[in-house]
mmCIF file of C-alpha atoms in Angstrom:
data_model
loop_
_atom_site.group_PDB
_atom_site.id
_atom_site.type_symbol
_atom_site.label_atom_id
_atom_site.label_comp_id
_atom_site.label_asym_id
_atom_site.label_seq_id
_atom_site.Cartn_x
_atom_site.Cartn_y
_atom_site.Cartn_z
ATOM 1 C CA MET P 109 -3.851 4.111 15.776
ATOM 2 C CA THR P 110 -3.958 6.190 18.894
ATOM 3 C CA THR P 111 -1.259 8.692 18.014
ATOM 4 C CA ASP P 112 -2.111 12.163 16.769
ATOM 5 C CA PRO P 113 -1.254 13.023 13.180
ATOM 6 C CA ALA P 114 1.879 15.160 13.394
ATOM 7 C CA PRO P 115 5.328 15.552 11.902
ATOM 8 C CA ARG P 116 7.960 13.038 12.943
ATOM 9 C CA PRO P 117 11.238 14.794 13.658
ATOM 10 C CA TYR P 118 12.926 11.719 15.074
ATOM 11 C CA ARG P 119 13.420 8.524 13.082
ATOM 12 C CA ARG P 120 15.751 5.586 13.662
ATOM 13 C CA GLY P 121 15.481 1.927 12.817
ATOM 14 C CA ALA P 122 12.661 -0.365 11.412
ATOM 15 C CA GLY P 123 10.093 -2.933 12.309
ATOM 16 C CA LEU P 124 8.137 -4.806 15.008
ATOM 17 C CA PHE P 125 5.771 -7.199 13.415
ATOM 18 C CA PRO P 126 6.129 -8.651 9.811
ATOM 19 C CA SER P 127 4.985 -8.744 6.180
ATOM 20 C CA ARG P 128 2.327 -9.909 3.697
ATOM 21 C CA LEU P 129 -0.451 -12.457 3.341
ATOM 22 C CA GLY P 130 -3.723 -12.091 1.532
ATOM 23 C CA GLU P 131 -6.820 -13.802 2.654
ATOM 24 C CA ALA P 132 -3.989 -16.072 3.215
ATOM 25 C CA VAL P 133 -2.640 -14.167 6.188
ATOM 26 C CA LEU P 134 -1.952 -11.045 8.203
ATOM 27 C CA ARG P 135 -2.278 -8.030 5.965
ATOM 28 C CA SER P 136 -3.633 -4.957 7.597
ATOM 29 C CA ARG P 137 -1.536 -1.923 6.996
ATOM 30 C CA ALA P 138 -4.101 0.327 8.558
ATOM 31 C CA LEU P 139 -5.692 -1.675 11.313
ATOM 32 C CA SER P 140 -8.891 0.121 12.216
ATOM 33 C CA ARG P 141 -9.234 1.905 8.889
ATOM 34 C CA ARG P 142 -8.633 -0.827 6.299
ATOM 35 C CA ILE P 143 -8.894 -4.240 7.952
ATOM 36 C CA ALA P 144 -12.086 -5.372 6.162
ATOM 37 C CA PRO P 145 -11.092 -4.234 2.641
ATOM 38 C CA ALA P 146 -7.595 -5.608 3.120
ATOM 39 C CA GLY P 147 -8.877 -9.022 4.050
ATOM 40 C CA ALA P 148 -11.268 -9.063 1.124
ATOM 41 C CA LEU P 149 -8.686 -8.104 -1.458
ATOM 42 C CA LEU P 150 -6.091 -10.481 -0.127
ATOM 43 C CA ALA P 151 -8.684 -13.165 -0.506
ATOM 44 C CA VAL P 152 -8.808 -12.450 -4.203
ATOM 45 C CA LEU P 153 -5.041 -12.616 -4.527
ATOM 46 C CA THR P 154 -5.000 -16.175 -3.245
ATOM 47 C CA GLY P 155 -8.427 -17.164 -4.544
ATOM 48 C CA PHE P 156 -11.390 -16.733 -2.213
ATOM 49 C CA THR P 157 -13.819 -19.598 -1.908
ATOM 50 C CA SER P 158 -16.349 -20.108 0.792
ATOM 51 C CA GLY P 159 -16.326 -22.987 3.224
ATOM 52 C CA PRO P 160 -16.815 -23.847 6.874
ATOM 53 C CA PRO P 161 -14.521 -22.090 9.353
ATOM 54 C CA ALA P 162 -11.392 -23.973 10.321
ATOM 55 C CA THR P 163 -10.852 -25.104 13.914
ATOM 56 C CA ALA P 164 -8.122 -22.989 15.506
ATOM 57 C CA ALA P 165 -5.787 -23.463 18.463
ATOM 58 C CA PRO P 166 -3.292 -21.109 20.174
ATOM 59 C CA VAL P 167 0.137 -20.729 18.569
ATOM 60 C CA THR P 168 3.084 -18.756 19.948
ATOM 61 C CA LEU P 169 6.446 -17.368 18.869
ATOM 62 C CA LYS P 170 9.127 -15.717 21.008
ATOM 63 C CA GLN P 171 11.648 -13.454 19.292
ATOM 64 C CA THR P 172 14.450 -11.121 20.360
ATOM 65 C CA TYR P 173 14.984 -7.846 18.513
ATOM 66 C CA THR P 174 17.505 -5.041 18.625
ATOM 67 C CA CYS P 175 15.820 -1.617 18.545
ATOM 68 C CA VAL P 176 16.965 1.997 18.661
ATOM 69 C CA PHE P 177 15.167 4.399 21.020
ATOM 70 C CA PRO P 178 15.620 8.169 21.361
ATOM 71 C CA LEU P 179 18.667 9.351 23.333
ATOM 72 C CA MET P 180 20.256 5.921 23.260
ATOM 73 C CA GLU P 181 21.846 3.374 20.981
ATOM 74 C CA GLU P 182 20.711 -0.189 20.363
ATOM 75 C CA ASP P 183 18.590 -1.850 23.039
ATOM 76 C CA PRO P 184 17.206 -5.424 23.202
ATOM 77 C CA LEU P 185 13.475 -6.118 22.931
ATOM 78 C CA THR P 186 11.833 -9.496 23.554
ATOM 79 C CA VAL P 187 8.465 -10.125 21.929
ATOM 80 C CA ASP P 188 5.967 -12.919 22.592
ATOM 81 C CA ILE P 189 3.483 -13.284 19.725
ATOM 82 C CA THR P 190 0.277 -15.300 20.054
ATOM 83 C CA ALA P 191 -2.603 -16.075 17.699
ATOM 84 C CA ASP P 192 -5.251 -18.747 17.171
ATOM 85 C CA LEU P 193 -4.691 -20.708 13.945
ATOM 86 C CA PRO P 194 -5.559 -24.215 12.730
ATOM 87 C CA ALA P 195 -2.960 -26.887 12.041
ATOM 88 C CA LYS P 196 -4.799 -28.149 8.942
ATOM 89 C CA VAL P 197 -7.318 -26.790 6.470
ATOM 90 C CA LYS P 198 -8.709 -27.967 3.168
ATOM 91 C CA VAL P 199 -8.485 -26.121 -0.118
ATOM 92 C CA GLY P 200 -11.288 -23.547 -0.104
ATOM 93 C CA GLU P 201 -11.857 -23.835 3.653
ATOM 94 C CA ARG P 202 -12.096 -20.439 5.280
ATOM 95 C CA ILE P 203 -10.017 -19.397 8.295
ATOM 96 C CA PRO P 204 -11.985 -16.548 9.914
ATOM 97 C CA ALA P 205 -10.345 -13.240 10.835
ATOM 98 C CA PHE P 206 -8.220 -13.805 13.914
ATOM 99 C CA ARG P 207 -6.720 -11.758 16.723
ATOM 100 C CA VAL P 208 -2.954 -11.350 17.067
ATOM 101 C CA VAL P 209 -1.380 -10.259 20.366
ATOM 102 C CA SER P 210 2.254 -9.299 20.923
ATOM 103 C CA VAL P 211 3.734 -8.614 24.348
ATOM 104 C CA SER P 212 7.037 -6.715 24.167
ATOM 105 C CA LYS P 213 9.434 -6.627 27.115
ATOM 106 C CA VAL P 214 11.185 -3.239 27.008
ATOM 107 C CA GLY P 215 14.354 -2.606 28.963
ATOM 108 C CA LYS P 216 15.033 -0.168 31.796
ATOM 109 C CA ALA P 217 17.320 1.983 29.620
ATOM 110 C CA ALA P 218 14.518 2.730 27.157
ATOM 111 C CA ALA P 219 12.205 3.665 30.040
ATOM 112 C CA ALA P 220 14.858 6.022 31.404
ATOM 113 C CA ALA P 221 15.365 7.665 28.015
ATOM 114 C CA LEU P 222 11.635 8.251 27.537
ATOM 115 C CA ARG P 223 11.334 9.569 31.096
ATOM 116 C CA THR P 224 14.217 11.935 30.414
ATOM 117 C CA VAL P 225 12.262 13.683 27.613
ATOM 118 C CA GLY P 226 9.287 14.153 29.962
ATOM 119 C CA GLY P 227 7.276 11.067 29.056
ATOM 120 C CA THR P 228 5.005 9.424 31.603
ATOM 121 C CA THR P 229 3.067 7.224 29.162
ATOM 122 C CA LEU P 230 3.745 5.560 25.808
ATOM 123 C CA GLU P 231 1.327 4.638 23.008
ATOM 124 C CA GLY P 232 1.370 3.874 19.300
ATOM 125 C CA VAL P 233 1.413 1.100 16.716
ATOM 126 C CA ALA P 234 3.621 -1.962 16.251
ATOM 127 C CA THR P 235 3.796 -2.944 12.581
ATOM 128 C CA ALA P 236 4.924 -6.497 11.894
ATOM 129 C CA ASP P 237 6.525 -7.479 8.606
ATOM 130 C CA ILE P 238 5.112 -10.912 7.796
ATOM 131 C CA THR P 239 5.725 -13.318 4.930
ATOM 132 C CA VAL P 240 3.109 -15.978 4.229
ATOM 133 C CA ARG P 241 4.759 -18.706 2.194
ATOM 134 C CA THR P 242 1.920 -20.369 0.284
ATOM 135 C CA PRO P 243 2.003 -23.097 -2.393
ATOM 136 C CA GLU P 244 1.279 -20.303 -4.894
ATOM 137 C CA GLY P 245 4.242 -18.236 -3.757
ATOM 138 C CA PRO P 246 5.191 -15.844 -0.930
ATOM 139 C CA LEU P 247 2.928 -12.990 0.157
ATOM 140 C CA ASP P 248 4.323 -10.043 2.147
ATOM 141 C CA ILE P 249 2.056 -8.313 4.652
ATOM 142 C CA GLY P 250 2.293 -5.449 7.093
ATOM 143 C CA LEU P 251 0.105 -6.016 10.165
ATOM 144 C CA ASP P 252 -0.600 -3.041 12.399
ATOM 145 C CA ASN P 253 -1.047 -3.799 16.105
ATOM 146 C CA THR P 254 -2.408 -1.034 18.330
ATOM 147 C CA ILE P 255 -0.508 -0.224 21.531
ATOM 148 C CA PRO P 256 -2.814 1.483 24.066
ATOM 149 C CA ARG P 257 -1.506 4.191 26.376
ATOM 150 C CA THR P 258 0.922 2.435 28.731
ATOM 151 C CA PRO P 259 2.461 3.990 31.889
ATOM 152 C CA LEU P 260 6.251 4.335 31.947
ATOM 153 C CA PRO P 261 7.672 2.986 35.220
ATOM 154 C CA ASP P 262 8.969 5.550 37.738
ATOM 155 C CA PRO P 263 11.690 5.005 38.753
ATOM 156 C CA PRO P 264 12.731 3.531 35.377
ATOM 157 C CA ALA P 265 12.550 -0.258 35.167
ATOM 158 C CA ASP P 266 11.856 -3.002 32.666
ATOM 159 C CA PHE P 267 8.241 -2.905 31.484
ATOM 160 C CA GLU P 268 5.835 -4.638 29.099
ATOM 161 C CA VAL P 269 3.897 -3.217 26.165
ATOM 162 C CA THR P 270 0.935 -5.171 24.786
ATOM 163 C CA ALA P 271 -0.180 -4.674 21.179
ATOM 164 C CA THR P 272 -3.284 -6.174 19.564
ATOM 165 C CA GLY P 273 -4.362 -6.441 15.957
ATOM 166 C CA GLN P 274 -6.697 -8.415 13.747
ATOM 167 C CA ALA P 275 -5.637 -10.335 10.674
ATOM 168 C CA PRO P 276 -8.035 -10.857 7.753
ATOM 169 C CA PRO P 277 -9.633 -14.201 6.884
ATOM 170 C CA LEU P 278 -7.531 -16.750 5.008
ATOM 171 C CA THR P 279 -8.422 -19.115 2.198
ATOM 172 C CA PHE P 280 -5.969 -21.122 0.087
ATOM 173 C CA ARG P 281 -6.382 -22.324 -3.488
ATOM 174 C CA GLN P 282 -3.726 -25.036 -3.642
ATOM 175 C CA PRO P 283 -2.735 -27.892 -1.323
ATOM 176 C CA GLY P 284 0.639 -27.820 0.370
ATOM 177 C CA SER P 285 2.445 -26.295 3.343
ATOM 178 C CA VAL P 286 1.861 -22.675 4.391
ATOM 179 C CA LYS P 287 4.362 -20.972 6.708
ATOM 180 C CA ILE P 288 3.669 -17.686 8.452
ATOM 181 C CA ASP P 289 6.989 -15.944 9.157
ATOM 182 C CA VAL P 290 7.571 -12.831 11.259
ATOM 183 C CA ASN P 291 10.604 -10.976 9.865
ATOM 184 C CA SER P 292 10.938 -7.587 11.541
ATOM 185 C CA LEU P 293 9.121 -4.951 13.542
ATOM 186 C CA LEU P 294 8.476 -1.207 13.300
ATOM 187 C CA LEU P 295 7.363 0.766 16.358
ATOM 188 C CA THR P 296 5.611 4.090 15.761
ATOM 189 C CA MET P 297 5.448 5.556 19.262
ATOM 190 C CA THR P 298 4.265 8.700 21.028
ATOM 191 C CA PRO P 299 5.404 9.446 24.593
ATOM 192 C CA ARG P 300 3.154 11.863 26.514
ATOM 193 C CA ASP P 301 3.706 13.913 29.630
ATOM 194 C CA ALA P 302 1.579 13.923 32.772
ATOM 195 C CA ALA P 303 -0.891 16.350 31.158
ATOM 196 C CA GLY P 304 -1.349 14.083 28.126
ATOM 197 C CA ALA P 305 0.593 16.355 25.751
ATOM 198 C CA LYS P 306 3.314 15.150 23.399
ATOM 199 C CA THR P 307 6.896 15.517 24.544
ATOM 200 C CA GLY P 308 9.655 17.334 22.683
ATOM 201 C CA ILE P 309 10.480 14.285 20.533
ATOM 202 C CA ASP P 310 6.884 14.140 19.249
ATOM 203 C CA THR P 311 6.080 10.823 17.503
ATOM 204 C CA PHE P 312 9.086 8.694 16.596
ATOM 205 C CA GLU P 313 9.715 5.479 14.689
ATOM 206 C CA THR P 314 11.939 2.743 16.052
ATOM 207 C CA GLU P 315 13.164 0.032 13.709
ATOM 208 C CA CYS P 316 13.773 -3.358 15.246
ATOM 209 C CA THR P 317 15.716 -6.203 13.631
ATOM 210 C CA LEU P 318 15.944 -9.831 14.658
ATOM 211 C CA ASP P 319 18.958 -10.557 16.860
ATOM 212 C CA PRO P 320 20.432 -12.902 15.933
ATOM 213 C CA ALA P 321 19.113 -12.771 12.388
ATOM 214 C CA GLU P 322 18.984 -16.577 12.055
ATOM 215 C CA GLN P 323 16.599 -17.102 14.974
ATOM 216 C CA ASN P 324 13.224 -18.749 14.392
ATOM 217 C CA ARG P 325 10.800 -16.631 12.367
ATOM 218 C CA THR P 326 7.938 -19.086 11.864
ATOM 219 C CA LEU P 327 4.848 -18.291 13.914
ATOM 220 C CA HIS P 328 2.911 -21.247 12.510
ATOM 221 C CA THR P 329 2.741 -23.829 9.729
ATOM 222 C CA ILE P 330 -0.594 -24.788 8.198
ATOM 223 C CA GLN P 331 -1.058 -27.904 6.079
ATOM 224 C CA VAL P 332 -3.490 -27.275 3.219
ATOM 225 C CA GLU P 333 -5.095 -30.528 2.128
ATOM 226 C CA PRO P 334 -7.071 -31.298 -1.032
ATOM 227 C CA GLY P 335 -10.765 -30.653 -0.530
ATOM 228 C CA ALA P 336 -14.114 -30.823 -2.244
ATOM 229 C CA THR P 337 -13.751 -27.291 -3.536
ATOM 230 C CA ASP P 338 -12.092 -27.081 -6.927
ATOM 231 C CA PRO P 339 -9.372 -24.418 -6.564
ATOM 232 C CA THR P 340 -9.975 -23.398 -10.179
ATOM 233 C CA ASP P 341 -13.579 -22.474 -9.450
ATOM 234 C CA PRO P 342 -14.323 -18.720 -9.531
ATOM 235 C CA PRO P 343 -15.002 -16.914 -6.259
ATOM 236 C CA ASP P 344 -18.494 -17.015 -4.855
ATOM 237 C CA PRO P 345 -20.563 -13.940 -5.754
ATOM 238 C CA GLY P 346 -21.845 -11.356 -3.339
ATOM 239 C CA GLY P 347 -18.729 -9.605 -1.990
ATOM 240 C CA GLU P 348 -18.616 -5.850 -1.596
ATOM 241 C CA PRO P 349 -16.240 -3.904 -3.869
ATOM 242 C CA VAL P 350 -12.944 -3.032 -2.207
ATOM 243 C CA PRO P 351 -11.947 0.666 -2.238
ATOM 244 C CA LEU P 352 -8.273 1.332 -3.045
ATOM 245 C CA SER P 353 -6.508 4.626 -3.650
ATOM 246 C CA PHE P 354 -3.173 5.305 -5.345
ATOM 247 C CA GLY P 355 -0.956 8.295 -5.925
ATOM 248 C CA ILE P 356 0.320 8.780 -9.469
ATOM 249 C CA LYS P 357 3.711 9.971 -10.629
ATOM 250 C CA GLY P 358 4.913 9.656 -14.201
ATOM 251 C CA SER P 359 5.232 11.314 -17.579
ATOM 252 C CA SER P 360 3.758 11.361 -21.075
ATOM 253 C CA PHE P 361 5.710 11.703 -24.316
ATOM 254 C CA ILE P 362 3.973 13.435 -27.259
ATOM 255 C CA LYS P 363 5.512 12.045 -30.419
ATOM 256 C CA ALA P 364 4.440 14.766 -32.876
ATOM 257 C CA ALA P 365 5.676 17.552 -30.606
ATOM 258 C CA ASN P 366 8.846 15.660 -29.616
ATOM 259 C CA GLY P 367 8.500 16.503 -25.954
ATOM 260 C CA SER P 368 7.084 15.304 -22.679
ATOM 261 C CA ALA P 369 5.132 16.463 -19.672
ATOM 262 C CA PRO P 370 5.364 15.228 -16.077
ATOM 263 C CA LEU P 371 2.258 13.669 -14.568
ATOM 264 C CA LEU P 372 1.022 13.770 -10.987
ATOM 265 C CA GLY P 373 -2.374 12.864 -9.602
ATOM 266 C CA GLY P 374 -4.374 10.097 -8.029
ATOM 267 C CA ILE P 375 -6.836 7.325 -8.728
ATOM 268 C CA ASP P 376 -9.623 6.010 -6.490
ATOM 269 C CA THR P 377 -10.754 2.508 -7.428
ATOM 270 C CA ARG P 378 -13.495 0.062 -6.485
ATOM 271 C CA TYR P 379 -12.296 -3.496 -7.004
ATOM 272 C CA ASP P 380 -14.895 -6.235 -7.615
ATOM 273 C CA LEU P 381 -13.484 -9.288 -5.864
ATOM 274 C CA ASP P 382 -15.799 -11.730 -7.607
ATOM 275 C CA LYS P 383 -15.048 -10.677 -11.169
ATOM 276 C CA GLY P 384 -11.482 -9.415 -10.906
ATOM 277 C CA THR P 385 -12.561 -6.077 -12.404
ATOM 278 C CA PHE P 386 -12.417 -2.479 -11.230
ATOM 279 C CA ASP P 387 -13.661 0.967 -12.105
ATOM 280 C CA ALA P 388 -12.042 4.164 -10.935
ATOM 281 C CA ASP P 389 -11.989 7.950 -10.840
ATOM 282 C CA LEU P 390 -8.730 9.139 -12.382
ATOM 283 C CA GLU P 391 -7.513 12.652 -11.666
ATOM 284 C CA LEU P 392 -4.367 14.117 -13.220
ATOM 285 C CA ASP P 393 -3.109 17.463 -11.967
ATOM 286 C CA PRO P 394 -2.519 20.345 -14.386
ATOM 287 C CA THR P 395 1.028 20.214 -15.717
ATOM 288 C CA THR P 396 3.439 21.963 -18.064
ATOM 289 C CA GLY P 397 5.147 20.290 -20.989
ATOM 290 C CA ARG P 398 8.094 21.366 -23.133
ATOM 291 C CA PHE P 399 7.835 20.611 -26.844
ATOM 292 C CA THR P 400 9.170 21.572 -30.270
ATOM 293 C CA LEU P 401 7.167 23.291 -33.018
ATOM 294 C CA LEU P 402 8.205 23.181 -36.665
ATOM 295 C CA GLY P 403 11.082 20.979 -35.615
ATOM 296 C CA LEU P 404 13.051 23.845 -34.075
ATOM 297 C CA LEU P 405 10.900 26.267 -32.047
ATOM 298 C CA PRO P 406 10.903 25.473 -28.319
ATOM 299 C CA ALA P 407 7.377 25.671 -26.982
ATOM 300 C CA THR P 408 5.791 25.428 -23.564
ATOM 301 C CA ALA P 409 2.230 24.198 -23.053
ATOM 302 C CA ASP P 410 0.107 24.371 -19.915
ATOM 303 C CA ILE P 411 -1.972 21.200 -19.904
ATOM 304 C CA ALA P 412 -5.115 20.158 -18.032
ATOM 305 C CA PHE P 413 -7.095 16.895 -18.097
ATOM 306 C CA GLU P 414 -10.814 16.177 -17.892
ATOM 307 C CA GLN P 415 -12.016 12.601 -17.363
ATOM 308 C CA THR P 416 -14.958 11.734 -19.634
ATOM 309 C CA ALA P 417 -15.769 8.287 -18.241
ATOM 310 C CA ARG P 418 -14.696 6.147 -15.321
ATOM 311 C CA THR P 419 -11.466 4.263 -15.847
ATOM 312 C CA THR P 420 -12.092 0.507 -16.093
ATOM 313 C CA GLY P 421 -9.886 -2.546 -16.034
ATOM 314 C CA THR P 422 -8.989 -5.978 -14.728
ATOM 315 C CA LEU P 423 -6.552 -7.351 -12.159
ATOM 316 C CA ASP P 424 -6.090 -11.105 -11.999
ATOM 317 C CA THR P 425 -4.598 -13.308 -9.296
ATOM 318 C CA ALA P 426 -1.219 -13.285 -11.055
ATOM 319 C CA GLY P 427 -1.014 -9.516 -10.584
ATOM 320 C CA SER P 428 -1.584 -8.752 -14.284
ATOM 321 C CA LEU P 429 -3.334 -5.387 -14.607
ATOM 322 C CA LYS P 430 -5.023 -3.838 -17.640
ATOM 323 C CA ALA P 431 -6.858 -0.511 -17.700
ATOM 324 C CA HIS P 432 -8.671 1.769 -20.119
ATOM 325 C CA ALA P 433 -9.033 5.518 -19.539
ATOM 326 C CA GLU P 434 -10.579 8.321 -21.569
ATOM 327 C CA MET P 435 -10.106 12.046 -21.076
ATOM 328 C CA TYR P 436 -10.088 15.378 -22.852
ATOM 329 C CA VAL P 437 -6.710 17.082 -23.000
ATOM 330 C CA LYS P 438 -6.774 20.873 -22.713
ATOM 331 C CA LEU P 439 -4.023 23.351 -23.558
ATOM 332 C CA THR P 440 -4.768 26.311 -21.329
ATOM 333 C CA GLY P 441 -1.720 28.160 -22.621
ATOM 334 C CA VAL P 442 0.866 27.703 -25.383
ATOM 335 C CA SER P 443 3.917 29.914 -25.755
ATOM 336 C CA THR P 444 7.249 30.000 -27.560
ATOM 337 C CA PHE P 445 10.232 32.049 -26.407
ATOM 338 C CA GLY P 446 7.951 33.254 -23.615
ATOM 339 C CA LEU P 447 5.400 34.759 -26.027
ATOM 340 C CA PRO P 448 1.791 33.407 -25.969
ATOM 341 C CA ILE P 449 0.712 31.962 -29.303
ATOM 342 C CA GLY P 450 -2.492 30.164 -28.387
ATOM 343 C CA GLY P 451 -4.412 28.020 -25.939
ATOM 344 C CA GLY P 452 -7.033 29.163 -23.475
ATOM 345 C CA PRO P 453 -9.819 27.803 -21.261
ATOM 346 C CA ASN P 454 -11.700 26.297 -24.223
ATOM 347 C CA CYS P 455 -8.665 24.972 -26.106
ATOM 348 C CA GLY P 456 -8.658 21.200 -26.120
ATOM 349 C CA THR P 457 -9.013 17.980 -28.070
ATOM 350 C CA VAL P 458 -12.083 17.541 -30.273
ATOM 351 C CA GLY P 459 -12.671 14.201 -28.586
ATOM 352 C CA PRO P 460 -11.311 12.213 -25.667
ATOM 353 C CA ALA P 461 -7.881 10.643 -25.811
ATOM 354 C CA LYS P 462 -8.303 6.908 -25.253
ATOM 355 C CA MET P 463 -5.522 5.265 -23.289
ATOM 356 C CA ASP P 464 -4.944 1.530 -22.893
ATOM 357 C CA LEU P 465 -2.600 0.777 -20.027
ATOM 358 C CA VAL P 466 -0.962 -2.453 -18.876
ATOM 359 C CA GLY P 467 1.007 -3.285 -15.768
ATOM 360 C CA GLU P 468 4.760 -3.729 -16.042
ATOM 361 C CA GLY P 469 5.486 -6.714 -13.842
ATOM 362 C CA ARG P 470 3.257 -7.789 -10.958
ATOM 363 C CA PHE P 471 0.848 -5.156 -9.639
ATOM 364 C CA GLU P 472 0.293 -5.430 -5.879
ATOM 365 C CA PRO P 473 -2.908 -3.783 -4.573
ATOM 366 C CA TYR P 474 -1.380 -2.719 -1.251
ATOM 367 C CA LYS P 475 1.861 -1.485 -2.771
ATOM 368 C CA GLY P 476 1.142 -0.462 -6.349
ATOM 369 C CA GLY P 477 3.166 -0.913 -9.487
ATOM 370 C CA LYS P 478 4.074 0.491 -12.896
ATOM 371 C CA LEU P 479 1.692 1.104 -15.807
ATOM 372 C CA LYS P 480 2.625 1.792 -19.415
ATOM 373 C CA GLY P 481 0.540 2.523 -22.479
ATOM 374 C CA THR P 482 0.160 4.247 -25.823
ATOM 375 C CA TYR P 483 -2.555 6.533 -27.163
ATOM 376 C CA THR P 484 -3.576 8.772 -30.046
ATOM 377 C CA LEU P 485 -4.022 12.469 -29.360
ATOM 378 C CA PRO P 486 -7.036 13.905 -31.256
ATOM 379 C CA GLY P 487 -6.928 17.272 -33.017
ATOM 380 C CA LEU P 488 -7.430 20.569 -31.194
ATOM 381 C CA LYS P 489 -10.128 23.210 -31.379
ATOM 382 C CA ASP P 490 -10.739 26.691 -29.947
ATOM 383 C CA CYS P 491 -7.019 27.361 -29.459
ATOM 384 C CA GLY P 492 -6.881 30.777 -31.163
ATOM 385 C CA ALA P 493 -5.634 32.061 -34.502
ATOM 386 C CA LEU P 494 -2.844 29.490 -34.662
ATOM 387 C CA ASN P 495 -5.122 26.585 -33.749
ATOM 388 C CA ASP P 496 -4.382 24.598 -36.917
ATOM 389 C CA MET P 497 -0.619 24.924 -36.553
ATOM 390 C CA ILE P 498 -0.643 23.957 -32.875
ATOM 391 C CA SER P 499 -2.973 21.057 -33.608
ATOM 392 C CA ALA P 500 -0.763 19.794 -36.447
ATOM 393 C CA PHE P 501 2.243 19.567 -34.149
ATOM 394 C CA THR P 502 0.454 17.788 -31.314
ATOM 395 C CA THR P 503 -2.082 15.506 -33.007
ATOM 396 C CA GLY P 504 -1.391 11.891 -33.852
ATOM 397 C CA PRO P 505 -0.642 8.339 -32.652
ATOM 398 C CA GLY P 506 2.407 6.851 -30.971
ATOM 399 C CA ASN P 507 2.226 8.864 -27.772
ATOM 400 C CA THR P 508 3.325 7.039 -24.637
ATOM 401 C CA ILE P 509 2.469 7.247 -20.981
ATOM 402 C CA ASP P 510 4.381 5.821 -18.003
ATOM 403 C CA MET P 511 2.999 5.915 -14.479
ATOM 404 C CA ASP P 512 4.044 4.678 -11.051
ATOM 405 C CA LEU P 513 1.063 3.987 -8.804
ATOM 406 C CA THR P 514 1.720 4.023 -5.051
ATOM 407 C CA TYR P 515 -0.851 2.731 -2.577
ATOM 408 C CA GLU P 516 -2.269 5.356 -0.224
ATOM 409 C CA LYS P 517 -3.860 4.433 3.099
ATOM 410 C CA GLN P 518 -7.316 5.871 3.732
#
């Protein structure tokens, strides 16, 4: 992406280039930063097997969108999309990473609006929302296409913007028909003045929708034929682990204390494509929970977490995720009615709390998903004179944890 990181005060609309594939098509939500890991992980989702590269030929799709630019209402945008893809492949046959080019014809009115705010050039990213309809089910992908700095015509006139991106390799596990559909387009654009500085509208997003909505969306159809490779065979060994990061938001309910604490944090994983396993560093931010002591005293506890071992787990091709985490739980402060009654820097569980988590529904590596689990909270030590009382009203089984994991681009 060529735009500078900066706040985006102006936002209207959605989408230039479509949705989701998985070594079965265009998924690269961070073009230059994540293209290799994205392709590798998507391969796992559809079942990566090695094989000779497929023979490709040019394919094209012309679409008309309605977009919204600054200082103006809806404006038409015509896009010509080209890529090199084969007409037929066999199960397990590998389609190498391929280049995608989109040429957008922008109208005179948009040029005039951008000139009005002081722009002389335009640059950014066109993100296509793509659906790859495979025999195993649809895959949604966001493909980022870089738009280099392009002069704005003076006087204003129609002009073209060329965006290029690279889709990851594709491999399919089942025979059948595969359709690659382009659904919508999102333009993230930065106009610059003659000195190369951003204009007053900074970086803006323009959402584009197909007009009319029923027009052709299919860039290409690939016929996947039975091959020598057994689609049930495991992936070939030797792939590099894929790094993935997620933000965490959730809560934990402590049964004995009849209260809960919010959870925020993050997890950095390394996914082994060959085995369908991962290990991760899990970090939960310090938090504050509200509980009940002796069944009636409202209590507040300041809580911190310390990971004792890397979180481990599995993620299969059906999106079923299981994870195991272990960490010490510390109560850095405990109070009731605003009066401190215990806690401290050394107050914590005598051993790690062991949490077994499972995904709720399908977990998607480049989106995230929900995790739920139960755990037993060990007893406490070094919490002050009332250690035993505090421990008695926090220790025990039946505690629950719910987390939403959201994919974070690197």
